[in-house]
Tab-separated table of C-alpha atoms in Angstrom:
chain	number	residue	atom	x	y	z
A	462	UNK	CA	-12.594	25.064	-27.593
A	463	UNK	CA	-11.463	21.918	-25.826
A	464	UNK	CA	-7.964	21.985	-24.363
A	465	UNK	CA	-6.934	18.872	-26.298
A	466	UNK	CA	-8.430	17.641	-29.547
A	467	UNK	CA	-7.568	14.234	-30.958
A	468	UNK	CA	-8.624	12.799	-34.288
A	469	UNK	CA	-11.180	10.194	-33.235
A	470	UNK	CA	-10.589	7.649	-35.969
A	471	UNK	CA	-11.138	4.789	-36.012
A	472	UNK	CA	-8.176	4.076	-38.207
A	473	UNK	CA	-7.704	0.807	-40.112
A	474	UNK	CA	-4.464	0.136	-41.989
A	475	UNK	CA	-2.723	-2.847	-43.585
A	476	UNK	CA	0.279	-4.391	-41.905
A	477	UNK	CA	3.469	-2.531	-42.781
A	478	UNK	CA	1.790	0.842	-43.262
A	479	UNK	CA	3.022	4.066	-41.716
A	480	UNK	CA	0.513	5.388	-39.206
A	481	UNK	CA	0.129	9.016	-38.164
A	482	UNK	CA	-1.809	9.918	-35.020
A	483	UNK	CA	-2.378	13.552	-34.142
A	484	UNK	CA	-3.501	15.924	-31.401
A	485	UNK	CA	-3.887	19.680	-31.215
A	486	UNK	CA	-4.063	21.739	-28.059
A	487	UNK	CA	-5.018	25.252	-27.092
A	488	UNK	CA	-3.169	25.820	-23.804
A	489	UNK	CA	0.239	27.321	-24.530
A	490	UNK	CA	1.314	26.484	-20.959
A	491	UNK	CA	1.494	22.786	-21.821
A	492	UNK	CA	5.117	21.784	-21.828
A	493	UNK	CA	5.191	18.008	-21.411
A	494	UNK	CA	3.693	15.638	-23.914
A	495	UNK	CA	2.981	11.934	-23.756
A	496	UNK	CA	1.451	9.146	-25.772
A	497	UNK	CA	-0.306	6.249	-24.100
A	498	UNK	CA	-1.307	2.943	-25.667
A	499	UNK	CA	-4.354	1.106	-24.376
A	500	UNK	CA	-5.132	-2.445	-25.385
A	501	UNK	CA	-8.701	-3.657	-25.163
A	502	UNK	CA	-9.878	-4.206	-21.574
A	503	UNK	CA	-6.566	-2.927	-20.154
A	504	UNK	CA	-5.387	0.315	-18.589
A	505	UNK	CA	-3.344	2.831	-20.611
A	506	UNK	CA	0.417	2.365	-20.598
A	507	UNK	CA	2.949	5.099	-21.232
A	508	UNK	CA	4.466	4.694	-24.684
A	509	UNK	CA	6.517	7.848	-25.251
A	510	UNK	CA	7.099	11.214	-23.668
A	511	UNK	CA	8.815	14.373	-24.757
A	512	UNK	CA	9.378	17.940	-23.691
A	513	UNK	CA	10.935	19.908	-26.480
A	514	UNK	CA	9.735	20.692	-29.955
A	515	UNK	CA	11.090	18.337	-32.579
A	516	UNK	CA	11.215	14.589	-32.984
A	517	UNK	CA	11.951	11.797	-30.547
A	518	UNK	CA	12.439	8.293	-31.879
A	519	UNK	CA	12.105	4.940	-30.121
A	520	UNK	CA	12.287	1.940	-32.410
A	521	UNK	CA	9.360	2.056	-34.817
A	522	UNK	CA	7.761	4.976	-32.947
A	523	UNK	CA	8.445	8.684	-33.430
A	524	UNK	CA	6.869	11.420	-31.338
A	525	UNK	CA	6.788	14.867	-32.881
A	526	UNK	CA	5.978	18.138	-31.138
A	527	UNK	CA	5.420	21.514	-32.774
A	528	UNK	CA	4.830	23.996	-29.960
A	529	UNK	CA	4.450	26.938	-32.321
A	530	UNK	CA	1.478	25.228	-33.995
A	531	UNK	CA	0.309	23.494	-30.801
A	532	UNK	CA	0.351	20.167	-32.555
A	533	UNK	CA	1.737	16.764	-31.608
A	534	UNK	CA	1.973	13.565	-33.591
A	535	UNK	CA	2.886	9.929	-33.126
A	536	UNK	CA	4.217	8.032	-36.133
A	537	UNK	CA	4.367	4.261	-36.270
A	538	UNK	CA	6.565	2.735	-38.981
A	539	UNK	CA	6.131	-0.783	-40.297
A	540	UNK	CA	2.921	-1.176	-38.307
A	541	UNK	CA	2.150	-4.611	-36.883
A	542	UNK	CA	-1.114	-6.280	-35.840
A	543	UNK	CA	0.192	-6.053	-32.261
A	544	UNK	CA	0.011	-2.252	-32.602
A	545	UNK	CA	-3.794	-2.517	-32.738
A	546	UNK	CA	-4.935	-0.489	-29.731
A	547	UNK	CA	-6.344	2.870	-28.733
A	548	UNK	CA	-3.732	5.634	-28.588
A	549	UNK	CA	-4.240	8.579	-26.255
A	550	UNK	CA	-2.257	11.781	-26.268
A	551	UNK	CA	-1.727	13.519	-22.942
A	552	UNK	CA	-0.088	16.755	-21.892
A	553	UNK	CA	0.484	18.938	-18.882
A	554	UNK	CA	2.023	22.096	-17.595
A	555	UNK	CA	4.391	22.208	-14.702
A	556	UNK	CA	3.706	24.300	-11.665
A	557	UNK	CA	0.779	26.587	-11.067
A	558	UNK	CA	-0.484	24.041	-8.567
A	559	UNK	CA	-1.423	21.570	-11.265
A	560	UNK	CA	-0.242	17.981	-11.324
A	561	UNK	CA	-2.915	16.852	-13.733
A	562	UNK	CA	-2.613	15.408	-17.155
A	563	UNK	CA	-5.093	16.438	-19.827
A	564	UNK	CA	-5.954	13.581	-22.176
A	565	UNK	CA	-7.247	13.407	-25.702
A	566	UNK	CA	-10.217	11.124	-26.262
A	567	UNK	CA	-8.130	8.527	-28.062
A	568	UNK	CA	-7.809	7.119	-31.563
A	569	UNK	CA	-8.578	3.446	-32.122
A	570	UNK	CA	-6.101	1.835	-34.504
A	571	UNK	CA	-6.519	-1.536	-36.200
A	572	UNK	CA	-3.618	-3.023	-38.163
A	573	UNK	CA	-4.830	-5.779	-40.467
A	574	UNK	CA	-2.531	-8.726	-41.288
B	335	UNK	CA	8.087	-1.804	-12.219
B	336	UNK	CA	5.450	0.279	-10.511
B	337	UNK	CA	2.313	-1.637	-10.032
B	338	UNK	CA	-1.121	-0.206	-9.596
B	339	UNK	CA	-3.550	-2.891	-8.582
B	340	UNK	CA	-7.303	-2.547	-8.740
B	341	UNK	CA	-9.098	-5.074	-6.591
B	342	UNK	CA	-11.723	-6.181	-9.103
B	343	UNK	CA	-11.688	-6.517	-12.898
B	344	UNK	CA	-15.456	-6.865	-13.222
B	345	UNK	CA	-18.252	-5.900	-10.842
B	346	UNK	CA	-22.016	-6.084	-11.146
B	347	UNK	CA	-24.006	-4.102	-8.589
B	348	UNK	CA	-27.627	-3.170	-8.094
B	349	UNK	CA	-29.036	0.332	-8.255
B	350	UNK	CA	-28.847	2.006	-4.865
B	351	UNK	CA	-26.010	-0.128	-3.524
B	352	UNK	CA	-22.939	1.466	-1.948
B	353	UNK	CA	-19.935	0.410	-4.008
B	354	UNK	CA	-16.274	0.456	-3.048
B	355	UNK	CA	-13.500	0.354	-5.663
B	356	UNK	CA	-10.048	-0.207	-4.229
B	357	UNK	CA	-6.682	0.771	-5.673
B	358	UNK	CA	-3.234	0.023	-4.280
B	359	UNK	CA	0.149	1.149	-5.604
B	360	UNK	CA	3.471	-0.213	-4.449
B	361	UNK	CA	6.017	2.477	-5.340
B	362	UNK	CA	5.443	5.190	-2.746
B	363	UNK	CA	3.788	7.585	-5.198
B	364	UNK	CA	2.362	10.745	-3.672
B	365	UNK	CA	-0.367	11.340	-6.258
B	366	UNK	CA	-3.301	9.077	-6.976
B	367	UNK	CA	-6.196	9.542	-9.378
B	368	UNK	CA	-9.553	8.019	-10.248
B	369	UNK	CA	-10.918	8.243	-13.795
B	370	UNK	CA	-13.858	6.823	-15.601
B	371	UNK	CA	-13.645	5.975	-19.286
B	372	UNK	CA	-16.646	5.869	-21.593
B	373	UNK	CA	-16.850	5.449	-25.375
B	374	UNK	CA	-16.747	8.806	-27.126
B	375	UNK	CA	-16.069	10.686	-23.886
B	376	UNK	CA	-12.517	9.565	-23.168
B	377	UNK	CA	-10.971	9.672	-19.711
B	378	UNK	CA	-12.721	11.905	-17.206
B	379	UNK	CA	-11.174	12.720	-13.858
B	380	UNK	CA	-13.378	12.009	-10.862
B	381	UNK	CA	-11.136	12.731	-7.864
B	382	UNK	CA	-7.449	12.920	-7.085
B	383	UNK	CA	-5.244	13.032	-4.049
B	384	UNK	CA	-1.817	14.571	-3.521
B	385	UNK	CA	-1.237	13.129	-0.092
B	386	UNK	CA	-2.701	11.005	2.648
B	387	UNK	CA	-6.091	12.282	3.804
B	388	UNK	CA	-6.091	14.914	1.070
B	389	UNK	CA	-8.523	14.882	-1.815
B	390	UNK	CA	-9.586	17.212	-4.562
B	391	UNK	CA	-12.524	17.114	-6.924
B	392	UNK	CA	-11.914	16.418	-10.553
B	393	UNK	CA	-14.219	17.186	-13.435
B	394	UNK	CA	-17.104	14.844	-12.551
B	395	UNK	CA	-17.191	14.259	-8.751
B	396	UNK	CA	-20.976	14.131	-8.384
B	397	UNK	CA	-22.192	10.837	-6.961
B	398	UNK	CA	-18.694	9.780	-5.862
B	399	UNK	CA	-16.477	10.163	-2.839
B	400	UNK	CA	-12.940	8.997	-2.073
B	401	UNK	CA	-10.823	7.945	0.845
B	402	UNK	CA	-7.066	7.942	1.272
B	403	UNK	CA	-6.132	6.783	4.748
B	404	UNK	CA	-2.778	5.312	3.693
B	405	UNK	CA	-0.346	6.525	1.074
B	406	UNK	CA	-0.565	3.373	-0.999
B	407	UNK	CA	-4.346	3.016	-1.071
B	408	UNK	CA	-6.995	5.178	-2.727
B	409	UNK	CA	-10.614	4.117	-2.609
B	410	UNK	CA	-13.471	5.311	-4.774
B	411	UNK	CA	-16.946	5.117	-3.258
B	412	UNK	CA	-20.228	5.245	-5.121
B	413	UNK	CA	-22.613	6.334	-2.412
B	414	UNK	CA	-25.752	5.041	-4.154
B	415	UNK	CA	-24.975	3.374	-7.451
B	416	UNK	CA	-27.022	4.367	-10.475
B	417	UNK	CA	-27.165	2.936	-13.992
B	418	UNK	CA	-25.389	6.002	-15.423
B	419	UNK	CA	-22.354	5.037	-13.363
B	420	UNK	CA	-21.889	1.908	-15.462
B	421	UNK	CA	-18.385	2.458	-16.823
B	422	UNK	CA	-14.732	1.451	-16.850
B	423	UNK	CA	-12.994	2.889	-13.784
B	424	UNK	CA	-9.253	3.458	-13.912
B	425	UNK	CA	-6.921	4.247	-11.044
B	426	UNK	CA	-3.536	5.889	-11.639
B	427	UNK	CA	-0.608	7.085	-9.585
B	428	UNK	CA	2.425	9.304	-10.066
B	429	UNK	CA	5.300	10.911	-8.224
B	430	UNK	CA	4.859	14.587	-7.449
B	431	UNK	CA	6.796	17.532	-8.785
B	432	UNK	CA	9.406	17.155	-11.503
B	433	UNK	CA	9.843	13.443	-10.854
B	434	UNK	CA	6.287	12.841	-11.952
B	435	UNK	CA	6.280	15.029	-15.015
B	436	UNK	CA	6.160	12.247	-17.520
B	437	UNK	CA	2.885	10.726	-16.732
B	438	UNK	CA	0.974	8.273	-14.680
B	439	UNK	CA	0.966	4.547	-14.123
B	440	UNK	CA	-2.482	3.086	-14.574
B	441	UNK	CA	-4.144	0.022	-13.163
B	442	UNK	CA	-5.910	-2.482	-15.408
B	443	UNK	CA	-9.330	-1.035	-14.678
B	444	UNK	CA	-12.580	-2.176	-13.116
B	445	UNK	CA	-15.523	-2.596	-15.414
B	446	UNK	CA	-18.570	-1.777	-13.293
B	447	UNK	CA	-22.085	-2.597	-14.405
B	448	UNK	CA	-24.992	-1.218	-12.393
B	449	UNK	CA	-28.273	-2.996	-13.012
């Protein structure tokens, strides 16, 4: 079983739709969770991060973590064509000599005007 | 803003050439990383470094080496380029310890084609 599994998509939605992006993980030591957005031919950029279970909101974006189910989600409300990108989940543990992030493979999202 | 700068956006090299990919960060980050990104395979860690002159192998180090002589610079070296090393190469950096918990800053990538 891979440490991080991400729905591969691709996902195509109309403008204004609510988008749900998801990842599951197997390592219960993961404590810190991030979502990166990567536009075509660019490097990933950090979009949101969270530590605790529950929801964290930032504008149209909500990150949700359920540590008991080992499941994280990113919701995008009122999606815009500018949200078209690949979204990668990432997570890590702290300590144990590891400073590494573990990434999902990414979900490509297209928002159609 | 932290900036991670990769020296080339696009490179075309011949099989067997020695290739140098350069990465410079300007915010005194201790950790630096090299990834390659391929369709369907995601980001794969090649090498990383926690400090000057220190390096550790990632998941796919074969055919690569690295150099970190200064804190701000981390170089990836393809000793003898092969066509299966055609890829997007991404450099990233982060603070160490708790300060760096919430992720990396990435460069814009170098798209390398080996012919």
